[in-house]
CSV table of C-alpha atoms and ligand atoms in Angstrom, one decimal:
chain,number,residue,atom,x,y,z
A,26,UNK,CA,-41.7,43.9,-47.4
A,27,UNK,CA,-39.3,46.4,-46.9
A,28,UNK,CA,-38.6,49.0,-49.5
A,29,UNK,CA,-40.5,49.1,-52.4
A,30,UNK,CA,-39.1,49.2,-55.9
A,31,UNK,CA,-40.9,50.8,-57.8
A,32,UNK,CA,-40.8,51.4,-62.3
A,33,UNK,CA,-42.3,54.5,-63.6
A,34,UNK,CA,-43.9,54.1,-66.8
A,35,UNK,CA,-44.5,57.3,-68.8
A,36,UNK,CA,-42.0,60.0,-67.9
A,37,UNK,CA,-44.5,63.2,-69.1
A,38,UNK,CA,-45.4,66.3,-67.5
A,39,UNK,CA,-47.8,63.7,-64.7
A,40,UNK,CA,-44.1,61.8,-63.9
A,41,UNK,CA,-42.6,64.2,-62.5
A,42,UNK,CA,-45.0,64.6,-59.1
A,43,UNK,CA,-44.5,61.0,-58.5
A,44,UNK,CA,-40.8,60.7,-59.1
A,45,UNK,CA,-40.8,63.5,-56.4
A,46,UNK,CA,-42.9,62.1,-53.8
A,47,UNK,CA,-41.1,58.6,-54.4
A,48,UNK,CA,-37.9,60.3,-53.5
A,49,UNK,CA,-39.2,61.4,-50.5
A,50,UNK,CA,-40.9,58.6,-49.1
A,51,UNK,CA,-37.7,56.6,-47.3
A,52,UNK,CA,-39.8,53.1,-48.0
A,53,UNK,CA,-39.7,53.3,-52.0
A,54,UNK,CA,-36.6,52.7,-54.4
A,55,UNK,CA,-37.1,54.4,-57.9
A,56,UNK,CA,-35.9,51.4,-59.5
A,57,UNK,CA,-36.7,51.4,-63.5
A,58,UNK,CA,-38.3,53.8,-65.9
A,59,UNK,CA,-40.3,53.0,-68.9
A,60,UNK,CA,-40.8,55.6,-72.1
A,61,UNK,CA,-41.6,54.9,-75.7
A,62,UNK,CA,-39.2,58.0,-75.7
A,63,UNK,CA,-35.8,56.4,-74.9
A,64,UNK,CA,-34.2,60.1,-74.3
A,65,UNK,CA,-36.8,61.2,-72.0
A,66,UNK,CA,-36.4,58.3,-70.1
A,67,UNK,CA,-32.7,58.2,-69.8
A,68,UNK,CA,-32.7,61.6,-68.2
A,69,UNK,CA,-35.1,61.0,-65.9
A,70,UNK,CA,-33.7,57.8,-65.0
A,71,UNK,CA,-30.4,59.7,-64.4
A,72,UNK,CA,-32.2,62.6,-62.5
A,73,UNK,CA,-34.0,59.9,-60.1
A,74,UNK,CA,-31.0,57.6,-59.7
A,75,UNK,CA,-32.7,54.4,-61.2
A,76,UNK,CA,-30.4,51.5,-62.3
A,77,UNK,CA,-32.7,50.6,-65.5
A,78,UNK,CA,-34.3,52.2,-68.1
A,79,UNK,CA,-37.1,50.7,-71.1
A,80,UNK,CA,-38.8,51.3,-74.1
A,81,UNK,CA,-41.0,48.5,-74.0
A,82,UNK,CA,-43.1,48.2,-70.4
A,83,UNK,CA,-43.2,44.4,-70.7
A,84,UNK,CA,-39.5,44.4,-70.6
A,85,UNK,CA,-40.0,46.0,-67.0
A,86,UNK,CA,-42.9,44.3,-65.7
A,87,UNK,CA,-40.5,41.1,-67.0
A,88,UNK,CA,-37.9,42.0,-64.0
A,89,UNK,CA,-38.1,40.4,-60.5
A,90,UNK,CA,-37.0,43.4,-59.4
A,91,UNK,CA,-39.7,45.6,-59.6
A,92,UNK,CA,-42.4,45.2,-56.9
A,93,UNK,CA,-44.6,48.0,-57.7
A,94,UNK,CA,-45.6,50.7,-60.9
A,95,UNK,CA,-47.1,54.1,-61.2
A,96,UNK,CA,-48.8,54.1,-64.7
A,97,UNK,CA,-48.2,57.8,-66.1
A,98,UNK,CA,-49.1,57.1,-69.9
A,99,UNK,CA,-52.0,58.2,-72.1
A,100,UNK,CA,-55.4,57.1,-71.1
A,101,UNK,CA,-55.6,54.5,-74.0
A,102,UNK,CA,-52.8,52.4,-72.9
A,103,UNK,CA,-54.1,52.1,-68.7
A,104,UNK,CA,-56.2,49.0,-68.9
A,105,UNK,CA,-54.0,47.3,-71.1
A,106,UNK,CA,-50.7,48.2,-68.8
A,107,UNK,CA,-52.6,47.8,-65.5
A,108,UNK,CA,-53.9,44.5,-66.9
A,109,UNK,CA,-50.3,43.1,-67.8
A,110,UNK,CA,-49.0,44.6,-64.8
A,111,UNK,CA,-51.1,42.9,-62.0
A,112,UNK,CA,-50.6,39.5,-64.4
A,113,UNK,CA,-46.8,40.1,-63.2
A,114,UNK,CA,-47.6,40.1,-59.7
A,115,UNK,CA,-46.5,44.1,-59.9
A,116,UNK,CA,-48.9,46.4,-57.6
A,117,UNK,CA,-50.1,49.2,-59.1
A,118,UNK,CA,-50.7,53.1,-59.3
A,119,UNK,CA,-52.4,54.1,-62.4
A,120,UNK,CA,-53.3,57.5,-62.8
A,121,UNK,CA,-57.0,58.9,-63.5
A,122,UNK,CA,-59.3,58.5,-65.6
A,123,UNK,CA,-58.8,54.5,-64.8
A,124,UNK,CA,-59.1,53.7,-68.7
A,125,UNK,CA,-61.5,54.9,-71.2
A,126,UNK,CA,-64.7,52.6,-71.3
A,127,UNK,CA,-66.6,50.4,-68.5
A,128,UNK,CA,-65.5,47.4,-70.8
A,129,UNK,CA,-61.7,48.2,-70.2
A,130,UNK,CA,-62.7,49.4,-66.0
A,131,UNK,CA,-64.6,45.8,-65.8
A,132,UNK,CA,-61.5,43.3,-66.9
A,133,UNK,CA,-59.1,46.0,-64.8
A,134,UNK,CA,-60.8,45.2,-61.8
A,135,UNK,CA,-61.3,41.4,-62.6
A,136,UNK,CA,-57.2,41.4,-63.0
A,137,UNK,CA,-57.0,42.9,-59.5
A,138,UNK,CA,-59.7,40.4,-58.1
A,139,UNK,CA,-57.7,37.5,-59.7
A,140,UNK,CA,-53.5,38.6,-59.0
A,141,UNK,CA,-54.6,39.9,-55.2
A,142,UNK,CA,-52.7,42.5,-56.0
A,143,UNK,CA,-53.3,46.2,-54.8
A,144,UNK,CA,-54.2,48.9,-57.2
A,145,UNK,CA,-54.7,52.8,-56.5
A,146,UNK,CA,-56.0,55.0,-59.2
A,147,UNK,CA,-54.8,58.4,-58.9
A,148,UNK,CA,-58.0,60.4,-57.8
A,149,UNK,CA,-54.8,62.4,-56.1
A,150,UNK,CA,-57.8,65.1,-54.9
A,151,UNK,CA,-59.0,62.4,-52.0
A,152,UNK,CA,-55.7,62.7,-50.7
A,153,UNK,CA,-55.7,66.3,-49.8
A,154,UNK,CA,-55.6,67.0,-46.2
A,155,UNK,CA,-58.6,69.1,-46.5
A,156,UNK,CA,-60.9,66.6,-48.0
A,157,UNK,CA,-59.6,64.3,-45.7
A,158,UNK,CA,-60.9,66.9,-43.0
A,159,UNK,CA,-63.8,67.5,-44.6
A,160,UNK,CA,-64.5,63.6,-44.4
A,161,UNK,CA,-64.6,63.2,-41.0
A,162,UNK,CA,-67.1,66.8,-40.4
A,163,UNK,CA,-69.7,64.3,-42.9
A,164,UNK,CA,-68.9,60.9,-41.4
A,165,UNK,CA,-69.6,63.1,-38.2
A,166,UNK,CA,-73.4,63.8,-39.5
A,167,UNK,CA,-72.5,68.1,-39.4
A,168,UNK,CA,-73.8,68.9,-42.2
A,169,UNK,CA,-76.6,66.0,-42.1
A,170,UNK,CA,-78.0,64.5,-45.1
A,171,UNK,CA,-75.5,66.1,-48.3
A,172,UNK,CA,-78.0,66.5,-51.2
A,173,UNK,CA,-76.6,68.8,-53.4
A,174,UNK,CA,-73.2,69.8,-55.4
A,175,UNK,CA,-72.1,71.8,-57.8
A,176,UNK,CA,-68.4,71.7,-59.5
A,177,UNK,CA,-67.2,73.8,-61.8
A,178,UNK,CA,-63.6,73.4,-63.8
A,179,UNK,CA,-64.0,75.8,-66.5
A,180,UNK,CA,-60.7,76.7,-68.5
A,181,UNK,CA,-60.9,79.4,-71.5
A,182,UNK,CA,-57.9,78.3,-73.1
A,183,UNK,CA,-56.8,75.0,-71.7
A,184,UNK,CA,-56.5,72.0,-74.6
A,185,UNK,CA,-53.4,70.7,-73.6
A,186,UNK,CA,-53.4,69.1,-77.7
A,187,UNK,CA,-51.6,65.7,-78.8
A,188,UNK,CA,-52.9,62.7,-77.0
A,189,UNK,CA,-55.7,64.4,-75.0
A,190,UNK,CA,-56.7,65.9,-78.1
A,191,UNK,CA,-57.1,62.8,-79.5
A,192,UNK,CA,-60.2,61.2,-78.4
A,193,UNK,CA,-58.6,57.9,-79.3
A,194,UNK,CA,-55.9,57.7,-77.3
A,195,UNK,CA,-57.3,60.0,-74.0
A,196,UNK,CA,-61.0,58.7,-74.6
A,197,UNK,CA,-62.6,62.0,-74.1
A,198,UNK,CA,-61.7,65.6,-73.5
A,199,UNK,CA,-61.8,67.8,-70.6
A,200,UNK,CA,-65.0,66.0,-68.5
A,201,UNK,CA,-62.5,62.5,-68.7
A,202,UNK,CA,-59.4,64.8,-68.1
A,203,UNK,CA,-60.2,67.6,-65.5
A,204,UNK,CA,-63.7,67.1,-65.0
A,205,UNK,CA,-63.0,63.4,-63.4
A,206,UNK,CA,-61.3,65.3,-60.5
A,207,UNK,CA,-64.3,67.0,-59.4
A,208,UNK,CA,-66.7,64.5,-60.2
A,209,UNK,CA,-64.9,61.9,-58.0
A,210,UNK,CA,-64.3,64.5,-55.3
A,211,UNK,CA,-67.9,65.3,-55.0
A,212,UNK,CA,-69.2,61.4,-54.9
A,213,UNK,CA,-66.4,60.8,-52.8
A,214,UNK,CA,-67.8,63.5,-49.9
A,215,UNK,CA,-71.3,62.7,-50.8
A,216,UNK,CA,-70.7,59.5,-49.5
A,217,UNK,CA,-70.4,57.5,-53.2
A,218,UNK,CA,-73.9,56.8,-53.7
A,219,UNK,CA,-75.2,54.9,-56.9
A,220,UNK,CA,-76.0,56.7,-59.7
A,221,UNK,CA,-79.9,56.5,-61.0
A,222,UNK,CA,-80.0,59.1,-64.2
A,223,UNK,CA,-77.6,61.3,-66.2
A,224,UNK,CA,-78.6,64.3,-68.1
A,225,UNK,CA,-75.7,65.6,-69.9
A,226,UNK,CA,-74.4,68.0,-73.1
A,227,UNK,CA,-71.5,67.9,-74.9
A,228,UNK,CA,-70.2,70.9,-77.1
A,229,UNK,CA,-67.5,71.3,-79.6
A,230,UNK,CA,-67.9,75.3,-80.7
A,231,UNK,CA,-64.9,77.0,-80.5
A,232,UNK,CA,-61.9,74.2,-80.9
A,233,UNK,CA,-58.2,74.4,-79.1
A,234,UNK,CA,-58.1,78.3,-80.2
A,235,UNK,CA,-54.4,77.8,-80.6
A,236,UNK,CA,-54.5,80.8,-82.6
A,237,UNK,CA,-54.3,83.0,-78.9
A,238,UNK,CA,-51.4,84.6,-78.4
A,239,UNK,CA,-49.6,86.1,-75.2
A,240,UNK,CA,-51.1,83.8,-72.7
A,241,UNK,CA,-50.0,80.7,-71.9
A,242,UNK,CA,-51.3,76.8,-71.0
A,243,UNK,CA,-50.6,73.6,-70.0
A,244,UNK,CA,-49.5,71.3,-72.4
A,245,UNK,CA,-49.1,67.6,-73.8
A,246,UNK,CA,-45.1,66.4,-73.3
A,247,UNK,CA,-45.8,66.3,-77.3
A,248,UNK,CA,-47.6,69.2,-78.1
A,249,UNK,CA,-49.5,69.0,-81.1
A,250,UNK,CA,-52.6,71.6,-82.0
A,251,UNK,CA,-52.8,70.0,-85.7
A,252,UNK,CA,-55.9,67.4,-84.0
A,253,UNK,CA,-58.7,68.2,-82.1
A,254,UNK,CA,-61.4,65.4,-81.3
A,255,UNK,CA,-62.5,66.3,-78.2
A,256,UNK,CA,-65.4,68.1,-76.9
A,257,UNK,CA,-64.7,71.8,-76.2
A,258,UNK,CA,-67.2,71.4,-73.1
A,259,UNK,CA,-69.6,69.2,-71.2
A,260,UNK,CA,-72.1,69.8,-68.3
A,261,UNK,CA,-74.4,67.4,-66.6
A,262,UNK,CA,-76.7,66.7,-64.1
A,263,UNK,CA,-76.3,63.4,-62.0
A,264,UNK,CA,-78.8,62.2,-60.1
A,265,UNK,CA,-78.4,59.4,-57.6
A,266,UNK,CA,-80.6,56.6,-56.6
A,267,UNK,CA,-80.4,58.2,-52.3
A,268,UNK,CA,-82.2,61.8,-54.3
A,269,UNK,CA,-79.3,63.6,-54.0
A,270,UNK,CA,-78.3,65.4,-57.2
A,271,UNK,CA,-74.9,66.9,-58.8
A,272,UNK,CA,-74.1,69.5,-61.4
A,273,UNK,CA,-71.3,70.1,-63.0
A,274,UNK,CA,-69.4,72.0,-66.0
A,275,UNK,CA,-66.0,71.5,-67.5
A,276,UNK,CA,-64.0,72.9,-70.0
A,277,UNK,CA,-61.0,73.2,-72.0
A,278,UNK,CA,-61.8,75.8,-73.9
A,279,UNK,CA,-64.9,78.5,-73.3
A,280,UNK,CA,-65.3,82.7,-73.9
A,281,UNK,CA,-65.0,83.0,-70.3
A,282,UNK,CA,-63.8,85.7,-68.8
A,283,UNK,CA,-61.3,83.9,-66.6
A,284,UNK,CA,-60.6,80.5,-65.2
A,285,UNK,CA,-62.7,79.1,-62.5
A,286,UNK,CA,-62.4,76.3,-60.2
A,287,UNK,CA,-65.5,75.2,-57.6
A,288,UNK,CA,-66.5,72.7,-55.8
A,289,UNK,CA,-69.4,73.2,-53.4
A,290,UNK,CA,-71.7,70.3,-51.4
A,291,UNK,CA,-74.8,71.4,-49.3
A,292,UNK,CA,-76.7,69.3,-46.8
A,293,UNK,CA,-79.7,69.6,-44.4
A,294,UNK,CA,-77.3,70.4,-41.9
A,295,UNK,CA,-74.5,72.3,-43.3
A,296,UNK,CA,-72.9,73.1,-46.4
A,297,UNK,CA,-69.1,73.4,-47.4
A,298,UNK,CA,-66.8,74.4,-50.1
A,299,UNK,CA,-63.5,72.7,-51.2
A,300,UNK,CA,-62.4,74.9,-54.3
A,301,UNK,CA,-61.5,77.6,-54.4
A,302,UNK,CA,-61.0,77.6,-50.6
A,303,UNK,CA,-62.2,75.6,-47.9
A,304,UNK,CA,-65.5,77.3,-45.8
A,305,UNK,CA,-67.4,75.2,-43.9
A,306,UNK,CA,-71.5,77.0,-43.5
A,307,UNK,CA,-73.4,76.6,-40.8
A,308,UNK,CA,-75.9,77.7,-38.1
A,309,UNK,CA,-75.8,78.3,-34.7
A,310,UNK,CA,-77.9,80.2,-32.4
A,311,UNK,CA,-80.5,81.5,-35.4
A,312,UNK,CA,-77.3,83.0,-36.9
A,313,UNK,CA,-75.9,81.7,-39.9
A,314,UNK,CA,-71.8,81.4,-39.8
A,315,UNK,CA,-68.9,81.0,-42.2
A,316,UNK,CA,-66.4,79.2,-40.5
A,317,UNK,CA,-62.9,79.0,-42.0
A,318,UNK,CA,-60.7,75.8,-40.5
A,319,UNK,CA,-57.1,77.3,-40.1
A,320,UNK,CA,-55.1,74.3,-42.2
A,321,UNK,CA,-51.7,74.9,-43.8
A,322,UNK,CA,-53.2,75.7,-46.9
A,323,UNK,CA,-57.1,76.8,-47.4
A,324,UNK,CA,-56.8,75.7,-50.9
A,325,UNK,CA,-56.2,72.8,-52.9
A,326,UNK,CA,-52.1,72.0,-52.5
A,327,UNK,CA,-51.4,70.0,-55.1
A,328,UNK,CA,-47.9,68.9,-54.5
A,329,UNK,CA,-49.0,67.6,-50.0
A,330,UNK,CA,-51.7,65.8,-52.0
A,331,UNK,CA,-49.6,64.0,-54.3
A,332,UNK,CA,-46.7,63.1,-51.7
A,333,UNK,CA,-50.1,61.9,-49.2
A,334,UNK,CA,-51.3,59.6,-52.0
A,335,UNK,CA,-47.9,58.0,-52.5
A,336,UNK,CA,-46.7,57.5,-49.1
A,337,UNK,CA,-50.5,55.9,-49.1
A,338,UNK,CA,-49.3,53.7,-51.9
A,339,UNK,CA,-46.4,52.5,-50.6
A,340,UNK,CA,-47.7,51.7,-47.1
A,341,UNK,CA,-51.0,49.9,-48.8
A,342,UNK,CA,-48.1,47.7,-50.7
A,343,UNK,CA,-45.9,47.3,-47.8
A,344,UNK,CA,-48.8,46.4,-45.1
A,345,UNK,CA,-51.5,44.7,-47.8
A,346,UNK,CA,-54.1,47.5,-47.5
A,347,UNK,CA,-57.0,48.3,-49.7
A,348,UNK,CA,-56.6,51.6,-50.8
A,349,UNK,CA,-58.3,54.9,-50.2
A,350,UNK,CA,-58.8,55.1,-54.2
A,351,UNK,CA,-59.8,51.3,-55.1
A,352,UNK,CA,-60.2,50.1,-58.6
A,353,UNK,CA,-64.2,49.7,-57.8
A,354,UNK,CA,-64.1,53.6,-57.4
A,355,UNK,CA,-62.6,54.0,-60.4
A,356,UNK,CA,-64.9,51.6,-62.7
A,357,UNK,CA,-67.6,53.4,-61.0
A,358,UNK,CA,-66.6,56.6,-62.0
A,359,UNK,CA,-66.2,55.2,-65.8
A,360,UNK,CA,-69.7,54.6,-65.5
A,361,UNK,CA,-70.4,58.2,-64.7
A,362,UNK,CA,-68.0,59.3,-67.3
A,363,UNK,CA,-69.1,57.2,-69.9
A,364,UNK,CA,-72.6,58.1,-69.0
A,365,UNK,CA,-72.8,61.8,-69.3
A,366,UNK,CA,-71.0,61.2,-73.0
A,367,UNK,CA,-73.8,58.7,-73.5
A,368,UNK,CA,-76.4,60.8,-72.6
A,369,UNK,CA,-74.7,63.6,-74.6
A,370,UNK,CA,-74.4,61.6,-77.9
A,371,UNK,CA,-78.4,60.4,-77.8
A,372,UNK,CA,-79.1,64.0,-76.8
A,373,UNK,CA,-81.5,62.9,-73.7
A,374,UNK,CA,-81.4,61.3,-70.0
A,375,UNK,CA,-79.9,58.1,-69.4
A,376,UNK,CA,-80.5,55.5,-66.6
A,377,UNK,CA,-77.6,53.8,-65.3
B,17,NAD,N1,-53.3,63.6,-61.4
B,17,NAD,C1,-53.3,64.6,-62.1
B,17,NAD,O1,-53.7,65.7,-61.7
B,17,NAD,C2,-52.9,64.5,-63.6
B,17,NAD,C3,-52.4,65.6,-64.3
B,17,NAD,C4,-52.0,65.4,-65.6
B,17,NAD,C5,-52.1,64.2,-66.2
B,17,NAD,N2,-52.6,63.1,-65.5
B,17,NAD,C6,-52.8,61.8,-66.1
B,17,NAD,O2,-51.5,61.2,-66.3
B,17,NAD,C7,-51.4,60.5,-67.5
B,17,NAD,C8,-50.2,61.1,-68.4
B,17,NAD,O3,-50.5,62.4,-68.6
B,17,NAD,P1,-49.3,63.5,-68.9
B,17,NAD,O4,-49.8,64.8,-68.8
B,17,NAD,O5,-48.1,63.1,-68.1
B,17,NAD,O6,-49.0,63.2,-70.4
B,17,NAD,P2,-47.7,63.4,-71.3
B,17,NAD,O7,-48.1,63.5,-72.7
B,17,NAD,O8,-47.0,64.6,-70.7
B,17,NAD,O9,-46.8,62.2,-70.9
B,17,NAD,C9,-47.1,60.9,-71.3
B,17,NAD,C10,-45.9,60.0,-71.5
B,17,NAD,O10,-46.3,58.7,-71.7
B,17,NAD,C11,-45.4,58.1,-72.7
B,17,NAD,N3,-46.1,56.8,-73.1
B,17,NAD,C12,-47.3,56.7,-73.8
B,17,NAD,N4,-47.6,55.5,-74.0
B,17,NAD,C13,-46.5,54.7,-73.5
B,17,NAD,C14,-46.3,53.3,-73.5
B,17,NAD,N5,-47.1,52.4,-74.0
B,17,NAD,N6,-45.1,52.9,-72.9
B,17,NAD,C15,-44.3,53.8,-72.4
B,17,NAD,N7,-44.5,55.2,-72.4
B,17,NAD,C16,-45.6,55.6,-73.0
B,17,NAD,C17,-45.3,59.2,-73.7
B,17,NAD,O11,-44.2,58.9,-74.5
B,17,NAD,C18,-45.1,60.4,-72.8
B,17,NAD,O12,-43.8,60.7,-72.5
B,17,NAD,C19,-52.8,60.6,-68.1
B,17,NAD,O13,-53.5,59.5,-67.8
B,17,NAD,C20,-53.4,61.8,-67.5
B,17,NAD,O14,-54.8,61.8,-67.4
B,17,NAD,C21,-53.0,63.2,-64.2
């Protein structure tokens, strides 16, 4: 295959980062673009140069023409779009959270088994060239055997309100949204291995506060405060079947005093951080060191990441490869989503 033609459906805040890489990447044609918002899609279509534009996505994944999608709707419509989609013969990006359940991960990933199709899911912090660095230092055994982490994503005032306020359509609130990021990022270094308990809590105290004036937030495309069904907060503590553990906390909304973003793994060998900035920890010579890797950017850069995990896509489609993100990686991390708001709801530790 030569160029790829690809049809973008959902054309919301998310759309935008892979209409950009796409236009970068000389192997992929923005082809079509798919919005139950006909005007949002016809100016994007027109910004992007694509020849078609839809309201309805099986109208798309109808045309020949389209080889490949980047799924960029709400969280409630993934499995069902991924699903169709892969029954088209069309490869797929969908963005994260996979879907909202393990039922809906399961039959995803039995669609990709049965079309032989390629699908990514858009665990776009894998494809940072730190991470990617930071790979090859624990494939490499220098920090040994990784048996702790600890991430953090705590917002103060950070409901983005419509759909991922509404726990129908995003399936959960910041843990599915932001926490997701951290949680896969931290498996994903650890090595990915299985998950034995989870002992979680949810929380729901202070709501949206949409009330806060002079400071601003990310947003829905459709903002809307007026519904709030999502928890304010979740933390949990994973524990895998190897003895390694993970902790983490997540918010949209907390009396913090600021934002706060870590990620931090530590092994018998070594330890490192990946947010807020990388620092690999070590020790050498009965002297413990903070080493700093000099990399284009120390911290997460969000818009490298994203054109890394679309040029992945496109060559993965082009050359038949199984990507970096697989769809197995992403029911697996359903299972750890769904299990810390399992373990949350019954109000005790769960075995997976
Ligand atoms: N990778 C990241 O860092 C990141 C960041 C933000 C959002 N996301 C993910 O991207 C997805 C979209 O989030 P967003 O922030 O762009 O939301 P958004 O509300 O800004 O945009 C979603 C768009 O999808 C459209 N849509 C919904 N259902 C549709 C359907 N059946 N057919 C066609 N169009 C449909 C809506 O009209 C809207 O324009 C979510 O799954 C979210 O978790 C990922």
């Amino acid at each position: 295959m030569n160029q790829v033609r690809i049809g973008i459906i959902g054309t919301g805040s998310i759309s935008e980062w892979h209409l950009k890489a796409y236009a970068k990447n000389s192997g992929a044609i923005i082809a079509a673009i798919c919005d139950l918002n006909e005007q949002r899609a016809k100016q994007i279509a027109e910004k992007y140069g694509a020849e078609k534009t839809f309201t309805e996505y099986r109208e798309l994944l109808a045309d020949p023409d389209i080889d490949a999608i980047s799924i960029c709707t709400w969280n409630n419509t993934h499995a069902e779009l991924c699903i169709a989609a892969l029954q088209a013969g069309k490869n797929v990006l969908v963005e994260k959270p996979l879907c909202r359940t393990v039922e809906e991960a399961l039959l995803i990933e039995e669609a990709v088994r049965v079309s032989g199709k390629i699908l990514q899911v858009g665990f776009v912090r894998r494809y940072d060239s730190n991470v990617q660095m930071l790979r090859q230092f624990a494939d490499n055994g220098e920090f040994g055997d990784i048996y702790y982490a600890k991430a953090s994503t705590i917002r103060r005032l950070g409901n983005p309100g419509g759909w991922f306020a509404d726990i129908e359509r995003s399936g959960g609130g910041p843990l599915i949204d932001i926490g997701v990021h951290v949680i896969d990022l931290c498996w994903y270094l650890m090595g990915r291995p299985k998950v034995k308990t989870i002992s979680a809590n949810t929380y729901n105290k202070v709501g949206n506060r949409s009330h806060i004036r002079n400071l601003s937030f990310y947003k829905a495309a459709d903002y809307d405060a007026s519904k709030n069904t999502v928890e304010d907060i979740a933390n949990a503590l994973i524990r895998f079947e190897n003895g390694a553990s993970l902790m983490i906390d997540v918010s949209f909304t907390l009396h913090a005093k600021q934002d706060e973003g870590s990620v931090k793994l530590f092994g018998d060998k070594g330890g490192f951080e990946v947010d807020p900035a990388v620092v690999i920890v070590t020790e050498k010579y009965n002297t413990i060191l903070n080493v700093h890797p000099q990399t284009d950017s120390p911290s997460f850069h969000f818009e490298s990441a994203f054109q890394n995990e679309i040029n992945h896509f496109i060559e993965c489609v082009q050359q038949g490869k199984q990507p970096l993100s697989p769809v197995e990686d992403g029911v697996e991390m359903m299972r750890i989503l769904c299990g810390i708001y399992e373990s949350a709801a019954k109000g005790e530790e769960i075995r997976l």
